[in-house]
Coordinates of C-alpha atoms in Angstrom, one line a residue:
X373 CA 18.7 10.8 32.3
X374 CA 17.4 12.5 29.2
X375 CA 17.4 15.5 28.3
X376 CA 14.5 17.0 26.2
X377 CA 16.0 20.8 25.6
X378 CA 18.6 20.0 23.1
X379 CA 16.6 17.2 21.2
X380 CA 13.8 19.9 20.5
X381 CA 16.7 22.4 19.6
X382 CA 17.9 20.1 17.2
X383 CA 14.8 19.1 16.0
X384 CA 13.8 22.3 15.5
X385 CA 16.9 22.8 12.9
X386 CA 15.4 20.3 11.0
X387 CA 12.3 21.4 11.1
X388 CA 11.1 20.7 7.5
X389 CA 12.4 17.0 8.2
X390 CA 10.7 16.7 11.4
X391 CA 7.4 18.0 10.4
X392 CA 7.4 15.4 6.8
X393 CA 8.2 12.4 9.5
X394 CA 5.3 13.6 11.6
X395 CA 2.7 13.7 9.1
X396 CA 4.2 10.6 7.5
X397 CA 2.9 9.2 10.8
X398 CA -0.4 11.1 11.1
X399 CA -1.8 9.5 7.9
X400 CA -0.3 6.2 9.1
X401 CA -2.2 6.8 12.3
X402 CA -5.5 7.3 10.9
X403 CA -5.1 4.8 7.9
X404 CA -4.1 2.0 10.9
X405 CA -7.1 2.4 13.3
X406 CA -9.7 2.6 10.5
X407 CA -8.4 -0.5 8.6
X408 CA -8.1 -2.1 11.4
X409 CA -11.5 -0.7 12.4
X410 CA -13.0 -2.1 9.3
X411 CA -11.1 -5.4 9.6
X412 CA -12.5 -6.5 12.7
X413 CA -15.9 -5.6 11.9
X414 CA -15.8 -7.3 8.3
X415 CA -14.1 -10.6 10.5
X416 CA -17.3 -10.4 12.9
X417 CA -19.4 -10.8 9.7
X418 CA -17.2 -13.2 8.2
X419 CA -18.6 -15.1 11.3
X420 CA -21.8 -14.4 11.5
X421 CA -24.0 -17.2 13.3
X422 CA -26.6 -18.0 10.2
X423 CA -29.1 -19.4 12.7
X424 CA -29.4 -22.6 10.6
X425 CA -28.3 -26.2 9.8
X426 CA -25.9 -25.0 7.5
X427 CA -23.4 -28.1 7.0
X428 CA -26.7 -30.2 6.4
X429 CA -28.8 -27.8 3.6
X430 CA -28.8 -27.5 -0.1
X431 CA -31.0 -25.1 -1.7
X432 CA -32.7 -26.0 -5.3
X433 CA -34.0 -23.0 -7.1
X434 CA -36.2 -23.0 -10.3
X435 CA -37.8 -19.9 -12.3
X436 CA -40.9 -20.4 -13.2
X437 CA -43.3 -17.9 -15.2
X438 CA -46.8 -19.0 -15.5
X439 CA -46.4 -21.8 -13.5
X440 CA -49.3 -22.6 -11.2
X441 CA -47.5 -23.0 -7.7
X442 CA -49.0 -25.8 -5.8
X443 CA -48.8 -28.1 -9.3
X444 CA -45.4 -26.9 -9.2
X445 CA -44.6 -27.4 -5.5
X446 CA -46.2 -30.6 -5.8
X447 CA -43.8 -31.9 -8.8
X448 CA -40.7 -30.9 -7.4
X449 CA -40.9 -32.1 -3.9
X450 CA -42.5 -35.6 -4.0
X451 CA -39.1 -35.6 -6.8
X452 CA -36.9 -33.9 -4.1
X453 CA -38.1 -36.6 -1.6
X454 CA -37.6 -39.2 -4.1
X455 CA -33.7 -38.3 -4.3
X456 CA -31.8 -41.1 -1.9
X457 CA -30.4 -39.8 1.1
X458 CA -32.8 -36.6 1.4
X459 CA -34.1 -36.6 4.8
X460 CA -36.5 -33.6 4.6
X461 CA -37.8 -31.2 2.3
X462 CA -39.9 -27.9 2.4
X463 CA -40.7 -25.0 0.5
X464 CA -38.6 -21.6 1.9
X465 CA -38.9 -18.0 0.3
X466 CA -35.4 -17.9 1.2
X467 CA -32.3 -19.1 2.9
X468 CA -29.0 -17.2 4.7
X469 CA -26.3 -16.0 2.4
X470 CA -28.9 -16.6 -1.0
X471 CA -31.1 -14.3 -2.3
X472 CA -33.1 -12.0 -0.6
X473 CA -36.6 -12.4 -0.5
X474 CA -38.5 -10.0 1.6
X475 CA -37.3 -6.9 3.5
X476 CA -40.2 -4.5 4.8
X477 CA -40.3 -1.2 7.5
X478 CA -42.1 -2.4 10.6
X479 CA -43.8 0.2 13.3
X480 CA -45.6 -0.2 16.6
X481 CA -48.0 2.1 16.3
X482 CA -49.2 1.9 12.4
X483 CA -46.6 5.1 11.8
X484 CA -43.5 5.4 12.9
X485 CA -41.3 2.8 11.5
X486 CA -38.4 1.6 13.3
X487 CA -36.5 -0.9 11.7
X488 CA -35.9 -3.2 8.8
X489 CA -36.2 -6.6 9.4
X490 CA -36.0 -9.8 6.4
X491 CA -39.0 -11.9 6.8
X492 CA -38.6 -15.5 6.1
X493 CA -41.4 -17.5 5.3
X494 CA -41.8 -21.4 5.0
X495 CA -43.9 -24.2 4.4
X496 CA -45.0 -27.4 6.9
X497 CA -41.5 -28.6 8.2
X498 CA -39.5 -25.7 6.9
X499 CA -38.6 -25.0 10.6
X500 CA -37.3 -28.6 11.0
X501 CA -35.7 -28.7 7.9
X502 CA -33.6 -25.2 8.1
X503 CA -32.8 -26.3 11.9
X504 CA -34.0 -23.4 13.3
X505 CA -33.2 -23.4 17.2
X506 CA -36.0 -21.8 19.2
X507 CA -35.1 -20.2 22.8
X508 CA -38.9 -19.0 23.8
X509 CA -42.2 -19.7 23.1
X510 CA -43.8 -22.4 21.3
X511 CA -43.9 -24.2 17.7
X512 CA -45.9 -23.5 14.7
X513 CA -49.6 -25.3 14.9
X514 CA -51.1 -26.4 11.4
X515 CA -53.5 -23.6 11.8
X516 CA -50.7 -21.1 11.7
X517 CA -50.0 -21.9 8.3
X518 CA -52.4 -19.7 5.7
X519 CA -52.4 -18.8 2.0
X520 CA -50.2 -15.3 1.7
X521 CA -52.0 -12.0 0.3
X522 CA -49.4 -11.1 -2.4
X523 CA -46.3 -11.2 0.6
X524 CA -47.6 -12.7 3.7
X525 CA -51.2 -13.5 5.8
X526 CA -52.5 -10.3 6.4
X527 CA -52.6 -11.9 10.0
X528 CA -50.1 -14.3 11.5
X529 CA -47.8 -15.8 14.4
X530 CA -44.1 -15.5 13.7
X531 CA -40.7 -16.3 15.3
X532 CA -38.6 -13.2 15.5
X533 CA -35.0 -13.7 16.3
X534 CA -33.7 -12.0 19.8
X535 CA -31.7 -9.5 18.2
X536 CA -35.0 -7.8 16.5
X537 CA -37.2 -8.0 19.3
X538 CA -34.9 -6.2 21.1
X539 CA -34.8 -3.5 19.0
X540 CA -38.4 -3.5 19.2
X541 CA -39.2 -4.6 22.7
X542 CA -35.6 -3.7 24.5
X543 CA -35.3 -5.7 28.2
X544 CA -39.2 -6.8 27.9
X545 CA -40.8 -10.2 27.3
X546 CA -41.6 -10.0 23.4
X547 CA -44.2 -13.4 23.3
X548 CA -47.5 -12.2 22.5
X549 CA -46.6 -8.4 21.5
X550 CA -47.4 -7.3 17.8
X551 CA -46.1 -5.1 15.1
X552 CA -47.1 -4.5 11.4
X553 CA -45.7 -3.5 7.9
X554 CA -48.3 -1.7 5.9
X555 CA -51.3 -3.6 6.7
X556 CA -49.7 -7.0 7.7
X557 CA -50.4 -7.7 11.4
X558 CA -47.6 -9.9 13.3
X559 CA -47.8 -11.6 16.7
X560 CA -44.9 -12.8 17.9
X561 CA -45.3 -16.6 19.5
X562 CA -41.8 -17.4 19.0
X563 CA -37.7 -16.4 19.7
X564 CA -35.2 -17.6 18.1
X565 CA -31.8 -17.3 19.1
X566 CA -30.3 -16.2 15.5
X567 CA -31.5 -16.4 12.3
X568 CA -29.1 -14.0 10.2
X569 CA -30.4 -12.4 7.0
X570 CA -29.6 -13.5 3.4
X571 CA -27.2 -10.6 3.1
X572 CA -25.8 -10.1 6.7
X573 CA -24.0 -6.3 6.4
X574 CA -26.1 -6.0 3.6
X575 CA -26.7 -2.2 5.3
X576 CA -30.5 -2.0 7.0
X577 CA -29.6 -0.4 10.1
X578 CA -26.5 -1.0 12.5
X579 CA -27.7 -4.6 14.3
X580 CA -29.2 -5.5 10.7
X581 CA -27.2 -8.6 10.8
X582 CA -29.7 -10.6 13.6
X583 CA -33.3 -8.3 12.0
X584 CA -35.4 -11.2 11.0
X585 CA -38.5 -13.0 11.1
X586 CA -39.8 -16.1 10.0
X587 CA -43.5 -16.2 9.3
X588 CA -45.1 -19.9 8.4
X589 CA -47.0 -19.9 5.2
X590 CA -49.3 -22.4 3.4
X591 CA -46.8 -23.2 -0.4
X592 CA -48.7 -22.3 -3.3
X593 CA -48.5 -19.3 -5.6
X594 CA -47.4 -16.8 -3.3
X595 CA -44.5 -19.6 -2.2
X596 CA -42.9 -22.0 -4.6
X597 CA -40.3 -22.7 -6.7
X598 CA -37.7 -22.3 -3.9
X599 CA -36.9 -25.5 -1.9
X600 CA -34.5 -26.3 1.3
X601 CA -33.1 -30.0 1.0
X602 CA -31.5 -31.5 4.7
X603 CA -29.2 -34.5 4.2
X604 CA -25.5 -35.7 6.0
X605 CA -23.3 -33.6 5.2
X606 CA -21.3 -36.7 4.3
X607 CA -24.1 -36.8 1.2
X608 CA -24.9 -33.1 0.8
X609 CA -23.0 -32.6 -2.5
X610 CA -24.2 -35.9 -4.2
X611 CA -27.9 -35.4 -3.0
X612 CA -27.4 -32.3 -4.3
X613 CA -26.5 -33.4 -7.8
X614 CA -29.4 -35.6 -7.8
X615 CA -31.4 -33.3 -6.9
X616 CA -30.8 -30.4 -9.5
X617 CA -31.5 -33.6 -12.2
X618 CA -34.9 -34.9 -10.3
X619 CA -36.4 -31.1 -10.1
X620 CA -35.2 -30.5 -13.7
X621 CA -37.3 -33.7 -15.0
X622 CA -40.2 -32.8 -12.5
X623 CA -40.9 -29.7 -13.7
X624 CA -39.2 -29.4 -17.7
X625 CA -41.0 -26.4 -18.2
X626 CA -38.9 -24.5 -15.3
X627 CA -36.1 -22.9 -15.2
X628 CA -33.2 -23.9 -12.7
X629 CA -31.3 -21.4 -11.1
X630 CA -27.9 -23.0 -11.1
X631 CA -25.8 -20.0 -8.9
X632 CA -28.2 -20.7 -6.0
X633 CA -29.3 -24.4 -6.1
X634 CA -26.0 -25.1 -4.5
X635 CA -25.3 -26.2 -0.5
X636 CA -25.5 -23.4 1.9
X637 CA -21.5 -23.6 2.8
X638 CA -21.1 -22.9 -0.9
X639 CA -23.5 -19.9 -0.8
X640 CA -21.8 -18.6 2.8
X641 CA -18.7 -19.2 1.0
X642 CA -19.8 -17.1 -2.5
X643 CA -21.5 -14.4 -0.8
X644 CA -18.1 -13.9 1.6
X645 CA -15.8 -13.7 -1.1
X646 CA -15.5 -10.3 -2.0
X647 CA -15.1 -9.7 2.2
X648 CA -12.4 -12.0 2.2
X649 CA -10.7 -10.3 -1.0
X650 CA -11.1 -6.3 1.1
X651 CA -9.8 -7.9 4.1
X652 CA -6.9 -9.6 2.8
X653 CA -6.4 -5.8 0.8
X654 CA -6.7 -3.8 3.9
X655 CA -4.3 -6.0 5.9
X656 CA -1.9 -5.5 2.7
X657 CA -2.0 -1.5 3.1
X658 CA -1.6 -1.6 6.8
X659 CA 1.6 -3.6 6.5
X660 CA 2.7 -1.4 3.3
X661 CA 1.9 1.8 5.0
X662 CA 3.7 0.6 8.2
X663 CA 6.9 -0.5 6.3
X664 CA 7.3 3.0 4.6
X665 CA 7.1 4.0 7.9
X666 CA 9.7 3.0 9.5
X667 CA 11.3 3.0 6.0
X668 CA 11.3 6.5 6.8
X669 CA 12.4 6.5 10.1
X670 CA 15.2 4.5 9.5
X671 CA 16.5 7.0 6.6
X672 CA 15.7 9.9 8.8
X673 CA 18.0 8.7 11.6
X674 CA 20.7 6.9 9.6
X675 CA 20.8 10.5 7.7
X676 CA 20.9 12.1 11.3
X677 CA 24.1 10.2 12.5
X678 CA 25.9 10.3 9.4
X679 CA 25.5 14.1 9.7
X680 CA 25.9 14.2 13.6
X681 CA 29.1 12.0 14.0
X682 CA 31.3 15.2 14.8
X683 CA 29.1 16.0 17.8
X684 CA 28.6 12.5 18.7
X685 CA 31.9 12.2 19.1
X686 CA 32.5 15.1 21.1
X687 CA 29.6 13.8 23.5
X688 CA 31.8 10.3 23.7
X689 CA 34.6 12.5 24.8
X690 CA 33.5 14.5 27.5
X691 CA 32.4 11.3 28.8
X692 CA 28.3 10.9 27.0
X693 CA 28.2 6.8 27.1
X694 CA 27.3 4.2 24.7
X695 CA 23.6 4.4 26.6
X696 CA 23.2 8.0 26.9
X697 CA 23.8 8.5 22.6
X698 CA 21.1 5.6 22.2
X699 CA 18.5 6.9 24.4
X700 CA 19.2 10.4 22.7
X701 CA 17.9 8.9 19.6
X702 CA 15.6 6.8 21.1
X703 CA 13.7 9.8 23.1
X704 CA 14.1 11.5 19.8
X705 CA 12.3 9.3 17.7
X706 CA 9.5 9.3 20.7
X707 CA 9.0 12.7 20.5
X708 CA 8.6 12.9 16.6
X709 CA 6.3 10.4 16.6
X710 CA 4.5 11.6 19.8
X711 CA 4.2 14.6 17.2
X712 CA 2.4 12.6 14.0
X713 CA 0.2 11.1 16.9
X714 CA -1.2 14.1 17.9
X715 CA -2.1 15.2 14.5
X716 CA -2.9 11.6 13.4
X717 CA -6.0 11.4 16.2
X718 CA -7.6 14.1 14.6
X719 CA -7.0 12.4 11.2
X720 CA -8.2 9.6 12.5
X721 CA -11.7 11.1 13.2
X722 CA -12.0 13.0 10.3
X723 CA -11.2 9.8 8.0
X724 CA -14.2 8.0 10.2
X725 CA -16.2 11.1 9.5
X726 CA -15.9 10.4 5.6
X727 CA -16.5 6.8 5.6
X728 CA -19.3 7.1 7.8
X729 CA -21.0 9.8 5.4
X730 CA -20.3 7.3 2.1
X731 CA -20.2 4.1 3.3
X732 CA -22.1 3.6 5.9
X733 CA -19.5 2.6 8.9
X734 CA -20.0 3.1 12.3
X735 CA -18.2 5.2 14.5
X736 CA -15.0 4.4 15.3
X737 CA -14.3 2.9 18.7
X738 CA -12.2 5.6 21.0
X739 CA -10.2 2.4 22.3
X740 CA -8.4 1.9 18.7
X741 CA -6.6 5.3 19.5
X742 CA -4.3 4.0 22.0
X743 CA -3.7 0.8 20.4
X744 CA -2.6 2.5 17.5
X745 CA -0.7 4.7 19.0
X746 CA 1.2 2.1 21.0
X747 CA 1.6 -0.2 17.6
X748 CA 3.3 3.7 16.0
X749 CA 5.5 4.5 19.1
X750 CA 6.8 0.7 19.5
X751 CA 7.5 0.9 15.4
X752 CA 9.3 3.9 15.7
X753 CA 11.7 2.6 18.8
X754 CA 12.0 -0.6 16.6
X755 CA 12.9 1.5 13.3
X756 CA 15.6 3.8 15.1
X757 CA 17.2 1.1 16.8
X758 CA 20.0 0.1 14.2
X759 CA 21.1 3.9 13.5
X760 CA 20.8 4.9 17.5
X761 CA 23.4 1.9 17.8
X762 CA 25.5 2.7 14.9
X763 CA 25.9 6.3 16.3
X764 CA 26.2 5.0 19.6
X765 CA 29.0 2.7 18.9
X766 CA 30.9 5.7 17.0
X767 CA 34.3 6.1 19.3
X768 CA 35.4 9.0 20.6
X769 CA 38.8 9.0 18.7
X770 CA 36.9 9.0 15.4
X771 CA 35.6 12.5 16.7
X772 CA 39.0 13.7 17.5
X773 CA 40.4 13.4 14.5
X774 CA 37.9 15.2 12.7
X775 CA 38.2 18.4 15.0

């Protein structure tokens, strides 16, 4: 068995060493559970369900000042249709992972607003087209669609995904309740299962990621020049091609958008990059951190031994086995880094304090305490383990002839 009373003595002669150990393991502590934090919640997001067709769906995307939008929707998708291998076409505002197109504050009551949802809006067979998966309610009717007021129909029936209406409705039926932005009135006929935002995490509240609503709207001035192509996905990149050429003769006058007439896995695959690129960086500094770590330890301990042979070896000959000098340093190392723990929790809050004031993060899970501190505790038994065995394999004779 262990004894505890002449570890801390010794620990205590060492003090200065000790306590630079301990915080060396605080800060890894708190940098651990909130990179890891941040890592699991920029993976979710990596992940994110878009809510549409994705591996079918190119987007074409033309700027057009002064153009007169129904001659202009008109062009470009009897051109669009024209392209072999297109099966569907329709006029979108916007499409997940592009550009945004429309966020606005919605209330209940014509005051209080509660949340920030994207609206969507579409032409006739936009729903098809995007493959939008509906869970409640019922379709779209061709007196749904009407000519928007600068944004949207001052009054219309839209699909909100489940996410939003249960931030707006929570545990209730939302199929025929209403909402507004400004003075745009919203029934909801509709629920879709997901239908992410252009820029999921893009920061508009903490569920932000499922907010949105898709409102049908008659193409014209107030909806062109934006245009959702379905083919195979075998097809997608050549239709997509011929596409970019057919809307650029259609409508010479306009201006394609090349960085977003591409497919949507290119576009899920753009707008994730930089998330990829802070992932792989956080994982980096987790594995750097934890190496100087145990860097540390192991040049603590190794330091230790040299320094402690003498009594080591007096131990070994009053009759201390190999096993007892192992679990000496072993229950040494546990309580030094039982130590940075300690500290390290309350570093760990703090640093979650400052990252939610700045950058908008949520507050850390308690749960990622204890798996950090396990990951620290099992690091430090691995990191001791080759000086506790040097000094434990130090022979008694060696002592004895130091004395």
């Amino acid at each position: 068995m262990t004894h505890f009373a002449p570890i801390l003595a010794a620990l205590r002669r060492h003090r200065l060493a000790t306590a630079l150990i301990a915080l060396e393991i605080a800060l890894a502590c708190a940098v651990l559970c909130n990179a890891c934090f941040l890592i699991v919640g920029q993976l979710r997001m990596l992940h994110v369900e878009s809510g549409v067709d994705e591996s079918s769906l190119a987007l074409i995307s033309l700027g057009c000042d002064g153009c007169k939008g129904t001659d202009l929707n008109a062009r470009v998708t009897t051109a669009l249709r024209a392209v072999p291998g297109v099966q569907s076409v329709a006029v979108v505002n916007a499409v997940p992972f592009a550009d945004h197109a429309g966020y606005a504050g919605v209330t209940l009551d014509h005051e209080h607003y509660i949340a920030v949802p994207h609206f969507y809006s579409g032409g006739p067979g936009a729903v098809e087209a995007l493959g939008l998966q509906r869970v409640a309610g019922h379709a779209f009717q061709p007196e749904d669609f009407q000519v928007a007021e600068n944004w949207l129909p001052k009054n219309t029936s839209v699909w909100v995904t489940r996410a939003f209406a249960e931030r707006l409705w929570p545990g209730q039926d939302p199929l025929g309740k209403e909402f507004w932005s400004d003075t745009y009135h919203f029934r909801v006929i509709g629920v879709m299962a997901h239908l992410a935002p252009p820029d999921p995490g893009g920061g508009h509240g903490d569920s932000a990621g499922e907010w949105s609503v898709f409102a049908p709207v008659t193409p014209g001035d107030s909806l062109h020049g934006v245009y959702v192509l379905r083919a195979s996905p075998a097809e997608l990149p050549r239709v997509l091609r011929e596409a970019r050429d057919a809307a650029q003769k259609a409508a010479p006058e306009a201006v394609l958008n090349l960085p977003q007439s591409r497919t949507v896995p290119e576009l899920r695959a753009d707008y994730f990059r930089q998330t990829r690129i802070m992932v792989g960086m956080l994982a980096g500094v987790i594995v750097a951190l934890l190496l100087v770590t145990a860097l540390g330890i192991v040049g603590l301990a190794s330091f230790w031994v040299q320094q402690r042979r003498k009594q080591i070896g007096i131990r070994r000959a009053i009759g201390a086995t190999r096993s007892d000098i192992l679990r000496y340093f072993q229950a040494e190392n546990f309580l030094i880094v039982t130590a940075g723990i300690v500290v390290g929790v309350v570093l760990t809050f703090g640093l979650n304090l400052v990252l939610m004031k700045f950058y908008e993060v949520p507050r850390l899970p308690v749960y990622y305490l204890p798996v950090g501190a396990l990951a620290l505790w099992g690091l430090g038994q691995l990191a001791v383990l080759a000086p506790a065995m040097r000094a434990a394999s130090v022979p008694p004779v060696v002592a004895t002839r130091s004395v």
